Amino acid sequence: MSSQQKTVDYILEQSADAGTMTAKKMFGEYGLYCDGKIMALVCDDQLYVKPTQAGRDYLGEVTDGSPFPGAKPYFLIEGDRWDDADWLAGLVKTTADDLPAPKPKKAKKG
């Protein structure tokens, strides 16, 4: 089952204060980016945040989940937590700040 665009739009809207939020469709699901860093996935209308130590400290009690079979565990963020925009933006910013900058893409040979 794939995620609904309205779910992704809501998460982006709620976490907008974290930075420049974007989403990219990936195999019927979505990758969420904050300031150019992929920091979460939306799969089956559930939010999975990349695990970082800063994110773990922010969350306190963590629920692990796998966004798809064979994936490493992510932090599963329950839907009722999305309604608190300040809290969600804080988690997104904390996580993004703790992740390394994306590697520059190599130029294609033409």
XYZ file of C-alpha atoms in Angstrom:
110
model
C 0.000 0.000 0.000
C 1.357 3.419 -0.859
C 1.105 6.637 1.099
C -1.401 9.365 0.321
C -0.185 12.759 -0.864
C -2.366 14.453 1.785
C -0.442 12.635 4.545
C 2.877 13.868 3.189
C 1.539 17.403 2.711
C 0.294 17.488 6.313
C 3.648 16.336 7.728
C 5.481 18.910 5.591
C 3.124 21.653 6.738
C 3.417 20.695 10.401
C 7.226 20.577 10.298
C 7.739 23.704 8.150
C 9.418 25.664 10.972
C 12.324 23.172 10.956
C 13.741 24.506 7.682
C 13.160 24.024 3.968
C 10.989 20.923 3.813
C 10.556 18.918 0.614
C 9.363 15.446 -0.336
C 10.369 13.164 -3.177
C 8.279 10.247 -4.343
C 10.137 6.944 -4.157
C 8.526 3.682 -5.267
C 5.048 4.822 -4.233
C 6.312 6.133 -0.892
C 8.093 9.369 0.035
C 11.449 10.581 1.291
C 11.300 13.742 3.409
C 14.107 16.264 3.273
C 14.992 19.118 5.601
C 17.432 21.637 4.157
C 18.504 19.084 1.537
C 19.109 16.203 3.968
C 16.916 13.120 3.765
C 15.783 12.623 7.327
C 12.533 10.657 7.204
C 10.350 8.345 5.152
C 6.592 8.176 4.826
C 5.576 4.588 4.101
C 2.026 3.235 4.321
C 0.967 6.637 5.716
C 3.330 6.253 8.683
C 6.245 8.549 9.559
C 9.667 6.983 10.040
C 12.477 9.306 11.176
C 16.130 8.391 10.695
C 17.631 7.351 14.001
C 20.180 9.762 15.466
C 21.436 10.207 19.014
C 20.010 13.741 19.106
C 16.640 12.424 17.920
C 16.713 9.674 20.547
C 17.438 12.270 23.247
C 14.607 14.480 21.948
C 12.099 11.634 21.897
C 13.014 10.054 25.222
C 10.958 6.896 24.768
C 11.551 5.525 21.275
C 9.393 3.213 19.199
C 11.384 1.494 16.465
C 9.776 0.479 13.205
C 10.817 -0.736 9.786
C 9.510 1.330 6.863
C 9.757 -1.679 4.541
C 10.976 -5.292 4.734
C 14.738 -5.493 5.095
C 15.160 -1.836 6.116
C 17.172 -0.750 9.127
C 15.031 0.352 12.075
C 13.814 3.949 12.090
C 11.992 5.898 14.807
C 8.271 5.370 14.226
C 6.380 8.580 15.028
C 2.719 7.960 15.798
C 0.152 10.017 13.897
C -1.217 11.735 17.004
C 2.227 13.349 17.537
C 2.050 15.055 14.115
C -0.632 17.453 15.344
C 1.857 19.285 17.590
C 3.646 21.373 14.944
C 6.236 22.815 17.368
C 7.145 19.370 18.670
C 7.336 17.829 15.186
C 9.410 20.709 13.777
C 11.743 20.348 16.761
C 12.225 16.647 16.092
C 12.813 17.247 12.377
C 15.339 20.056 13.003
C 17.143 18.091 15.727
C 17.410 15.056 13.463
C 18.497 16.998 10.366
C 21.130 18.920 12.338
C 22.595 15.618 13.581
C 22.892 14.114 10.076
C 25.879 14.658 7.773
C 25.559 16.953 4.777
C 24.589 15.151 1.571
C 27.461 14.131 -0.659
C 27.742 16.226 -3.831
C 26.451 14.440 -6.921
C 29.004 13.521 -9.547
C 28.573 15.163 -12.934
C 27.247 12.846 -15.621
C 29.587 12.120 -18.484
C 27.964 13.149 -21.650
